[in-house]
Amino acid sequence: MKSSLTNLCFKNLPSDFEKQDLIFLCKQYGFIQSAKIMFDLKTGKSKGLGFVCFESPFSATIAK
């Protein structure tokens, strides 16, 4: 599997964290192409895991 230089995984996010919170946290590092929070399908609660895809590898690097 090819590793992405622009996609970051965020772990241990608060249970009430939403997509907009993740975008707000990361937008200071550069343009965000997409953001996603993973939810448990049965409970609807956050799994504490999120992904952000930045436009450039540089933005992803400084966001680490």
PDB file of N, CA, C and O in Angstrom:
ATOM      1  N   MET A   1       0.849  -1.176   0.000  1.00  0.00           N
ATOM      2  CA  MET A   1       0.000   0.000   0.000  1.00  0.00           C
ATOM      3  C   MET A   1       0.898   1.244   0.000  1.00  0.00           C
ATOM      4  O   MET A   1       1.845   1.331   0.752  1.00  0.00           O
ATOM      5  N   LYS A   2       0.573   2.191  -0.827  1.00  0.00           N
ATOM      6  CA  LYS A   2       1.347   3.422  -0.934  1.00  0.00           C
ATOM      7  C   LYS A   2       0.994   4.378   0.199  1.00  0.00           C
ATOM      8  O   LYS A   2      -0.168   4.595   0.503  1.00  0.00           O
ATOM      9  N   SER A   3       2.011   4.949   0.818  1.00  0.00           N
ATOM     10  CA  SER A   3       1.810   5.898   1.909  1.00  0.00           C
ATOM     11  C   SER A   3       1.495   7.279   1.346  1.00  0.00           C
ATOM     12  O   SER A   3       2.099   7.717   0.376  1.00  0.00           O
ATOM     13  N   SER A   4       0.563   7.959   1.968  1.00  0.00           N
ATOM     14  CA  SER A   4       0.196   9.302   1.538  1.00  0.00           C
ATOM     15  C   SER A   4       1.018  10.338   2.297  1.00  0.00           C
ATOM     16  O   SER A   4       1.214  10.223   3.498  1.00  0.00           O
ATOM     17  N   LEU A   5       1.488  11.345   1.589  1.00  0.00           N
ATOM     18  CA  LEU A   5       2.250  12.416   2.216  1.00  0.00           C
ATOM     19  C   LEU A   5       1.357  13.567   2.660  1.00  0.00           C
ATOM     20  O   LEU A   5       1.828  14.507   3.280  1.00  0.00           O
ATOM     21  N   THR A   6       0.070  13.494   2.328  1.00  0.00           N
ATOM     22  CA  THR A   6      -0.832  14.591   2.657  1.00  0.00           C
ATOM     23  C   THR A   6      -1.937  14.204   3.633  1.00  0.00           C
ATOM     24  O   THR A   6      -2.671  15.064   4.102  1.00  0.00           O
ATOM     25  N   ASN A   7      -2.062  12.925   3.953  1.00  0.00           N
ATOM     26  CA  ASN A   7      -3.142  12.445   4.811  1.00  0.00           C
ATOM     27  C   ASN A   7      -2.606  12.140   6.212  1.00  0.00           C
ATOM     28  O   ASN A   7      -1.640  11.408   6.359  1.00  0.00           O
ATOM     29  N   LEU A   8      -3.249  12.714   7.232  1.00  0.00           N
ATOM     30  CA  LEU A   8      -2.852  12.475   8.616  1.00  0.00           C
ATOM     31  C   LEU A   8      -3.991  11.826   9.382  1.00  0.00           C
ATOM     32  O   LEU A   8      -5.159  12.124   9.155  1.00  0.00           O
ATOM     33  N   CYS A   9      -3.610  10.983  10.318  1.00  0.00           N
ATOM     34  CA  CYS A   9      -4.569  10.338  11.208  1.00  0.00           C
ATOM     35  C   CYS A   9      -4.424  10.956  12.599  1.00  0.00           C
ATOM     36  O   CYS A   9      -3.314  11.115  13.096  1.00  0.00           O
ATOM     37  N   PHE A  10      -5.547  11.305  13.200  1.00  0.00           N
ATOM     38  CA  PHE A  10      -5.566  11.870  14.549  1.00  0.00           C
ATOM     39  C   PHE A  10      -6.279  10.888  15.462  1.00  0.00           C
ATOM     40  O   PHE A  10      -7.409  10.498  15.201  1.00  0.00           O
ATOM     41  N   LYS A  11      -5.585  10.491  16.532  1.00  0.00           N
ATOM     42  CA  LYS A  11      -6.138   9.511  17.470  1.00  0.00           C
ATOM     43  C   LYS A  11      -6.475  10.181  18.796  1.00  0.00           C
ATOM     44  O   LYS A  11      -5.999  11.273  19.093  1.00  0.00           O
ATOM     45  N   ASN A  12      -7.289   9.507  19.584  1.00  0.00           N
ATOM     46  CA  ASN A  12      -7.670   9.953  20.926  1.00  0.00           C
ATOM     47  C   ASN A  12      -8.377  11.304  20.927  1.00  0.00           C
ATOM     48  O   ASN A  12      -8.158  12.125  21.823  1.00  0.00           O
ATOM     49  N   LEU A  13      -9.206  11.535  19.929  1.00  0.00           N
ATOM     50  CA  LEU A  13      -9.994  12.767  19.883  1.00  0.00           C
ATOM     51  C   LEU A  13     -11.113  12.691  20.923  1.00  0.00           C
ATOM     52  O   LEU A  13     -11.603  11.598  21.239  1.00  0.00           O
ATOM     53  N   PRO A  14     -11.541  13.831  21.455  1.00  0.00           N
ATOM     54  CA  PRO A  14     -12.663  13.823  22.406  1.00  0.00           C
ATOM     55  C   PRO A  14     -13.912  13.207  21.774  1.00  0.00           C
ATOM     56  O   PRO A  14     -14.126  13.323  20.560  1.00  0.00           O
ATOM     57  N   SER A  15     -14.738  12.584  22.573  1.00  0.00           N
ATOM     58  CA  SER A  15     -15.923  11.888  22.053  1.00  0.00           C
ATOM     59  C   SER A  15     -16.939  12.825  21.420  1.00  0.00           C
ATOM     60  O   SER A  15     -17.736  12.402  20.599  1.00  0.00           O
ATOM     61  N   ASP A  16     -16.892  14.112  21.775  1.00  0.00           N
ATOM     62  CA  ASP A  16     -17.843  15.065  21.198  1.00  0.00           C
ATOM     63  C   ASP A  16     -17.244  15.839  20.015  1.00  0.00           C
ATOM     64  O   ASP A  16     -17.855  16.760  19.500  1.00  0.00           O
ATOM     65  N   PHE A  17     -16.046  15.456  19.578  1.00  0.00           N
ATOM     66  CA  PHE A  17     -15.376  16.122  18.461  1.00  0.00           C
ATOM     67  C   PHE A  17     -16.145  15.856  17.177  1.00  0.00           C
ATOM     68  O   PHE A  17     -16.549  14.726  16.913  1.00  0.00           O
ATOM     69  N   GLU A  18     -16.330  16.902  16.382  1.00  0.00           N
ATOM     70  CA  GLU A  18     -17.013  16.782  15.098  1.00  0.00           C
ATOM     71  C   GLU A  18     -16.084  17.216  13.973  1.00  0.00           C
ATOM     72  O   GLU A  18     -15.012  17.768  14.216  1.00  0.00           O
ATOM     73  N   LYS A  19     -16.519  16.983  12.756  1.00  0.00           N
ATOM     74  CA  LYS A  19     -15.716  17.316  11.576  1.00  0.00           C
ATOM     75  C   LYS A  19     -15.263  18.776  11.595  1.00  0.00           C
ATOM     76  O   LYS A  19     -14.103  19.080  11.329  1.00  0.00           O
ATOM     77  N   GLN A  20     -16.160  19.674  11.937  1.00  0.00           N
ATOM     78  CA  GLN A  20     -15.820  21.101  11.953  1.00  0.00           C
ATOM     79  C   GLN A  20     -14.749  21.412  13.000  1.00  0.00           C
ATOM     80  O   GLN A  20     -13.924  22.298  12.801  1.00  0.00           O
ATOM     81  N   ASP A  21     -14.753  20.702  14.112  1.00  0.00           N
ATOM     82  CA  ASP A  21     -13.722  20.878  15.141  1.00  0.00           C
ATOM     83  C   ASP A  21     -12.358  20.450  14.607  1.00  0.00           C
ATOM     84  O   ASP A  21     -11.350  21.122  14.850  1.00  0.00           O
ATOM     85  N   LEU A  22     -12.327  19.357  13.878  1.00  0.00           N
ATOM     86  CA  LEU A  22     -11.083  18.863  13.303  1.00  0.00           C
ATOM     87  C   LEU A  22     -10.550  19.839  12.250  1.00  0.00           C
ATOM     88  O   LEU A  22      -9.355  20.135  12.210  1.00  0.00           O
ATOM     89  N   ILE A  23     -11.437  20.375  11.444  1.00  0.00           N
ATOM     90  CA  ILE A  23     -11.039  21.370  10.437  1.00  0.00           C
ATOM     91  C   ILE A  23     -10.493  22.613  11.123  1.00  0.00           C
ATOM     92  O   ILE A  23      -9.445  23.141  10.730  1.00  0.00           O
ATOM     93  N   PHE A  24     -11.180  23.086  12.152  1.00  0.00           N
ATOM     94  CA  PHE A  24     -10.730  24.277  12.876  1.00  0.00           C
ATOM     95  C   PHE A  24      -9.347  24.057  13.488  1.00  0.00           C
ATOM     96  O   PHE A  24      -8.488  24.948  13.454  1.00  0.00           O
ATOM     97  N   LEU A  25      -9.109  22.871  14.020  1.00  0.00           N
ATOM     98  CA  LEU A  25      -7.827  22.536  14.629  1.00  0.00           C
ATOM     99  C   LEU A  25      -6.693  22.548  13.600  1.00  0.00           C
ATOM    100  O   LEU A  25      -5.581  22.991  13.896  1.00  0.00           O
ATOM    101  N   CYS A  26      -6.978  22.096  12.387  1.00  0.00           N
ATOM    102  CA  CYS A  26      -5.923  21.882  11.384  1.00  0.00           C
ATOM    103  C   CYS A  26      -5.777  22.983  10.339  1.00  0.00           C
ATOM    104  O   CYS A  26      -4.733  23.052   9.679  1.00  0.00           O
ATOM    105  N   LYS A  27      -6.760  23.836  10.170  1.00  0.00           N
ATOM    106  CA  LYS A  27      -6.706  24.806   9.072  1.00  0.00           C
ATOM    107  C   LYS A  27      -5.562  25.813   9.202  1.00  0.00           C
ATOM    108  O   LYS A  27      -5.149  26.402   8.206  1.00  0.00           O
ATOM    109  N   GLN A  28      -5.017  25.968  10.384  1.00  0.00           N
ATOM    110  CA  GLN A  28      -3.895  26.888  10.576  1.00  0.00           C
ATOM    111  C   GLN A  28      -2.634  26.397   9.863  1.00  0.00           C
ATOM    112  O   GLN A  28      -1.706  27.168   9.650  1.00  0.00           O
ATOM    113  N   TYR A  29      -2.592  25.130   9.480  1.00  0.00           N
ATOM    114  CA  TYR A  29      -1.410  24.555   8.840  1.00  0.00           C
ATOM    115  C   TYR A  29      -1.478  24.555   7.313  1.00  0.00           C
ATOM    116  O   TYR A  29      -0.480  24.275   6.662  1.00  0.00           O
ATOM    117  N   GLY A  30      -2.640  24.827   6.756  1.00  0.00           N
ATOM    118  CA  GLY A  30      -2.751  24.856   5.302  1.00  0.00           C
ATOM    119  C   GLY A  30      -4.138  24.462   4.843  1.00  0.00           C
ATOM    120  O   GLY A  30      -5.022  24.135   5.644  1.00  0.00           O
ATOM    121  N   PHE A  31      -4.320  24.498   3.521  1.00  0.00           N
ATOM    122  CA  PHE A  31      -5.620  24.185   2.935  1.00  0.00           C
ATOM    123  C   PHE A  31      -5.937  22.698   3.127  1.00  0.00           C
ATOM    124  O   PHE A  31      -5.110  21.833   2.869  1.00  0.00           O
ATOM    125  N   ILE A  32      -7.160  22.426   3.572  1.00  0.00           N
ATOM    126  CA  ILE A  32      -7.619  21.060   3.828  1.00  0.00           C
ATOM    127  C   ILE A  32      -8.531  20.617   2.685  1.00  0.00           C
ATOM    128  O   ILE A  32      -9.510  21.290   2.364  1.00  0.00           O
ATOM    129  N   GLN A  33      -8.186  19.496   2.076  1.00  0.00           N
ATOM    130  CA  GLN A  33      -9.018  18.947   1.011  1.00  0.00           C
ATOM    131  C   GLN A  33     -10.221  18.190   1.579  1.00  0.00           C
ATOM    132  O   GLN A  33     -11.311  18.250   1.029  1.00  0.00           O
ATOM    133  N   SER A  34      -9.984  17.458   2.677  1.00  0.00           N
ATOM    134  CA  SER A  34     -11.085  16.716   3.297  1.00  0.00           C
ATOM    135  C   SER A  34     -10.753  16.408   4.747  1.00  0.00           C
ATOM    136  O   SER A  34      -9.589  16.402   5.141  1.00  0.00           O
ATOM    137  N   ALA A  35     -11.808  16.173   5.508  1.00  0.00           N
ATOM    138  CA  ALA A  35     -11.667  15.790   6.911  1.00  0.00           C
ATOM    139  C   ALA A  35     -12.794  14.822   7.246  1.00  0.00           C
ATOM    140  O   ALA A  35     -13.903  14.953   6.726  1.00  0.00           O
ATOM    141  N   LYS A  36     -12.481  13.867   8.113  1.00  0.00           N
ATOM    142  CA  LYS A  36     -13.488  12.862   8.462  1.00  0.00           C
ATOM    143  C   LYS A  36     -13.260  12.379   9.883  1.00  0.00           C
ATOM    144  O   LYS A  36     -12.135  12.125  10.302  1.00  0.00           O
ATOM    145  N   ILE A  37     -14.348  12.236  10.625  1.00  0.00           N
ATOM    146  CA  ILE A  37     -14.339  11.641  11.957  1.00  0.00           C
ATOM    147  C   ILE A  37     -14.996  10.268  11.826  1.00  0.00           C
ATOM    148  O   ILE A  37     -16.033  10.124  11.186  1.00  0.00           O
ATOM    149  N   MET A  38     -14.400   9.270  12.448  1.00  0.00           N
ATOM    150  CA  MET A  38     -14.951   7.922  12.385  1.00  0.00           C
ATOM    151  C   MET A  38     -15.939   7.721  13.540  1.00  0.00           C
ATOM    152  O   MET A  38     -15.631   8.037  14.684  1.00  0.00           O
ATOM    153  N   PHE A  39     -17.129   7.196  13.200  1.00  0.00           N
ATOM    154  CA  PHE A  39     -18.179   6.966  14.179  1.00  0.00           C
ATOM    155  C   PHE A  39     -18.551   5.494  14.218  1.00  0.00           C
ATOM    156  O   PHE A  39     -18.499   4.793  13.207  1.00  0.00           O
ATOM    157  N   ASP A  40     -18.951   5.027  15.392  1.00  0.00           N
ATOM    158  CA  ASP A  40     -19.477   3.682  15.558  1.00  0.00           C
ATOM    159  C   ASP A  40     -20.876   3.662  14.953  1.00  0.00           C
ATOM    160  O   ASP A  40     -21.728   4.479  15.326  1.00  0.00           O
ATOM    161  N   LEU A  41     -21.131   2.770  14.028  1.00  0.00           N
ATOM    162  CA  LEU A  41     -22.421   2.733  13.342  1.00  0.00           C
ATOM    163  C   LEU A  41     -23.578   2.342  14.260  1.00  0.00           C
ATOM    164  O   LEU A  41     -24.708   2.773  14.056  1.00  0.00           O
ATOM    165  N   LYS A  42     -23.306   1.537  15.274  1.00  0.00           N
ATOM    166  CA  LYS A  42     -24.367   1.098  16.181  1.00  0.00           C
ATOM    167  C   LYS A  42     -24.742   2.179  17.190  1.00  0.00           C
ATOM    168  O   LYS A  42     -25.917   2.405  17.447  1.00  0.00           O
ATOM    169  N   THR A  43     -23.747   2.828  17.769  1.00  0.00           N
ATOM    170  CA  THR A  43     -24.014   3.802  18.832  1.00  0.00           C
ATOM    171  C   THR A  43     -24.083   5.243  18.329  1.00  0.00           C
ATOM    172  O   THR A  43     -24.647   6.095  18.993  1.00  0.00           O
ATOM    173  N   GLY A  44     -23.470   5.496  17.173  1.00  0.00           N
ATOM    174  CA  GLY A  44     -23.431   6.859  16.649  1.00  0.00           C
ATOM    175  C   GLY A  44     -22.392   7.736  17.336  1.00  0.00           C
ATOM    176  O   GLY A  44     -22.294   8.926  17.058  1.00  0.00           O
ATOM    177  N   LYS A  45     -21.610   7.138  18.234  1.00  0.00           N
ATOM    178  CA  LYS A  45     -20.598   7.902  18.960  1.00  0.00           C
ATOM    179  C   LYS A  45     -19.266   7.868  18.224  1.00  0.00           C
ATOM    180  O   LYS A  45     -18.947   6.911  17.526  1.00  0.00           O
ATOM    181  N   SER A  46     -18.486   8.905  18.437  1.00  0.00           N
ATOM    182  CA  SER A  46     -17.173   8.997  17.833  1.00  0.00           C
ATOM    183  C   SER A  46     -16.262   7.885  18.348  1.00  0.00           C
ATOM    184  O   SER A  46     -16.296   7.535  19.526  1.00  0.00           O
ATOM    185  N   LYS A  47     -15.437   7.361  17.465  1.00  0.00           N
ATOM    186  CA  LYS A  47     -14.439   6.369  17.852  1.00  0.00           C
ATOM    187  C   LYS A  47     -13.152   7.045  18.318  1.00  0.00           C
ATOM    188  O   LYS A  47     -12.185   6.369  18.653  1.00  0.00           O
ATOM    189  N   GLY A  48     -13.129   8.384  18.301  1.00  0.00           N
ATOM    190  CA  GLY A  48     -11.933   9.107  18.720  1.00  0.00           C
ATOM    191  C   GLY A  48     -10.849   9.118  17.658  1.00  0.00           C
ATOM    192  O   GLY A  48      -9.686   9.343  17.953  1.00  0.00           O
ATOM    193  N   LEU A  49     -11.234   8.876  16.431  1.00  0.00           N
ATOM    194  CA  LEU A  49     -10.297   8.760  15.321  1.00  0.00           C
ATOM    195  C   LEU A  49     -10.755   9.668  14.178  1.00  0.00           C
ATOM    196  O   LEU A  49     -11.932   9.683  13.826  1.00  0.00           O
ATOM    197  N   GLY A  50      -9.810  10.413  13.624  1.00  0.00           N
ATOM    198  CA  GLY A  50     -10.147  11.294  12.517  1.00  0.00           C
ATOM    199  C   GLY A  50      -9.027  11.358  11.500  1.00  0.00           C
ATOM    200  O   GLY A  50      -7.869  11.042  11.807  1.00  0.00           O
ATOM    201  N   PHE A  51      -9.372  11.761  10.286  1.00  0.00           N
ATOM    202  CA  PHE A  51      -8.404  11.884   9.202  1.00  0.00           C
ATOM    203  C   PHE A  51      -8.537  13.247   8.553  1.00  0.00           C
ATOM    204  O   PHE A  51      -9.651  13.747   8.362  1.00  0.00           O
ATOM    205  N   VAL A  52      -7.397  13.830   8.212  1.00  0.00           N
ATOM    206  CA  VAL A  52      -7.380  15.098   7.488  1.00  0.00           C
ATOM    207  C   VAL A  52      -6.446  14.932   6.299  1.00  0.00           C
ATOM    208  O   VAL A  52      -5.322  14.440   6.438  1.00  0.00           O
ATOM    209  N   CYS A  53      -6.926  15.339   5.149  1.00  0.00           N
ATOM    210  CA  CYS A  53      -6.115  15.319   3.943  1.00  0.00           C
ATOM    211  C   CYS A  53      -5.811  16.773   3.562  1.00  0.00           C
ATOM    212  O   CYS A  53      -6.726  17.554   3.293  1.00  0.00           O
ATOM    213  N   PHE A  54      -4.538  17.122   3.594  1.00  0.00           N
ATOM    214  CA  PHE A  54      -4.101  18.467   3.247  1.00  0.00           C
ATOM    215  C   PHE A  54      -3.813  18.558   1.752  1.00  0.00           C
ATOM    216  O   PHE A  54      -3.574  17.549   1.089  1.00  0.00           O
ATOM    217  N   GLU A  55      -3.801  19.778   1.244  1.00  0.00           N
ATOM    218  CA  GLU A  55      -3.507  19.997  -0.169  1.00  0.00           C
ATOM    219  C   GLU A  55      -2.040  19.702  -0.487  1.00  0.00           C
ATOM    220  O   GLU A  55      -1.724  19.196  -1.556  1.00  0.00           O
ATOM    221  N   SER A  56      -1.146  20.008   0.454  1.00  0.00           N
ATOM    222  CA  SER A  56       0.280  19.835   0.172  1.00  0.00           C
ATOM    223  C   SER A  56       0.967  18.989   1.247  1.00  0.00           C
ATOM    224  O   SER A  56       0.574  19.010   2.413  1.00  0.00           O
ATOM    225  N   PRO A  57       2.010  18.270   0.853  1.00  0.00           N
ATOM    226  CA  PRO A  57       2.794  17.516   1.831  1.00  0.00           C
ATOM    227  C   PRO A  57       3.425  18.429   2.886  1.00  0.00           C
ATOM    228  O   PRO A  57       3.559  18.036   4.043  1.00  0.00           O
ATOM    229  N   PHE A  58       3.789  19.646   2.495  1.00  0.00           N
ATOM    230  CA  PHE A  58       4.382  20.578   3.452  1.00  0.00           C
ATOM    231  C   PHE A  58       3.419  20.887   4.589  1.00  0.00           C
ATOM    232  O   PHE A  58       3.790  20.874   5.760  1.00  0.00           O
ATOM    233  N   SER A  59       2.155  21.145   4.255  1.00  0.00           N
ATOM    234  CA  SER A  59       1.142  21.438   5.283  1.00  0.00           C
ATOM    235  C   SER A  59       0.970  20.254   6.228  1.00  0.00           C
ATOM    236  O   SER A  59       0.872  20.426   7.443  1.00  0.00           O
ATOM    237  N   ALA A  60       0.945  19.056   5.677  1.00  0.00           N
ATOM    238  CA  ALA A  60       0.802  17.856   6.508  1.00  0.00           C
ATOM    239  C   ALA A  60       2.003  17.673   7.417  1.00  0.00           C
ATOM    240  O   ALA A  60       1.861  17.286   8.581  1.00  0.00           O
ATOM    241  N   THR A  61       3.177  17.973   6.914  1.00  0.00           N
ATOM    242  CA  THR A  61       4.395  17.839   7.709  1.00  0.00           C
ATOM    243  C   THR A  61       4.411  18.782   8.899  1.00  0.00           C
ATOM    244  O   THR A  61       4.737  18.377  10.013  1.00  0.00           O
ATOM    245  N   ILE A  62       4.013  20.021   8.698  1.00  0.00           N
ATOM    246  CA  ILE A  62       4.036  20.966   9.826  1.00  0.00           C
ATOM    247  C   ILE A  62       2.875  20.724  10.787  1.00  0.00           C
ATOM    248  O   ILE A  62       2.936  21.137  11.940  1.00  0.00           O
ATOM    249  N   ALA A  63       1.841  20.035  10.338  1.00  0.00           N
ATOM    250  CA  ALA A  63       0.707  19.730  11.216  1.00  0.00           C
ATOM    251  C   ALA A  63       0.984  18.539  12.134  1.00  0.00           C
ATOM    252  O   ALA A  63       0.283  18.359  13.124  1.00  0.00           O
ATOM    253  N   LYS A  64       1.996  17.761  11.809  1.00  0.00           N
ATOM    254  CA  LYS A  64       2.288  16.541  12.606  1.00  0.00           C
ATOM    255  C   LYS A  64       2.591  16.880  14.031  1.00  0.00           C
ATOM    256  O   LYS A  64       3.201  17.615  14.531  1.00  0.00           O
TER     257      LYS A  64
END
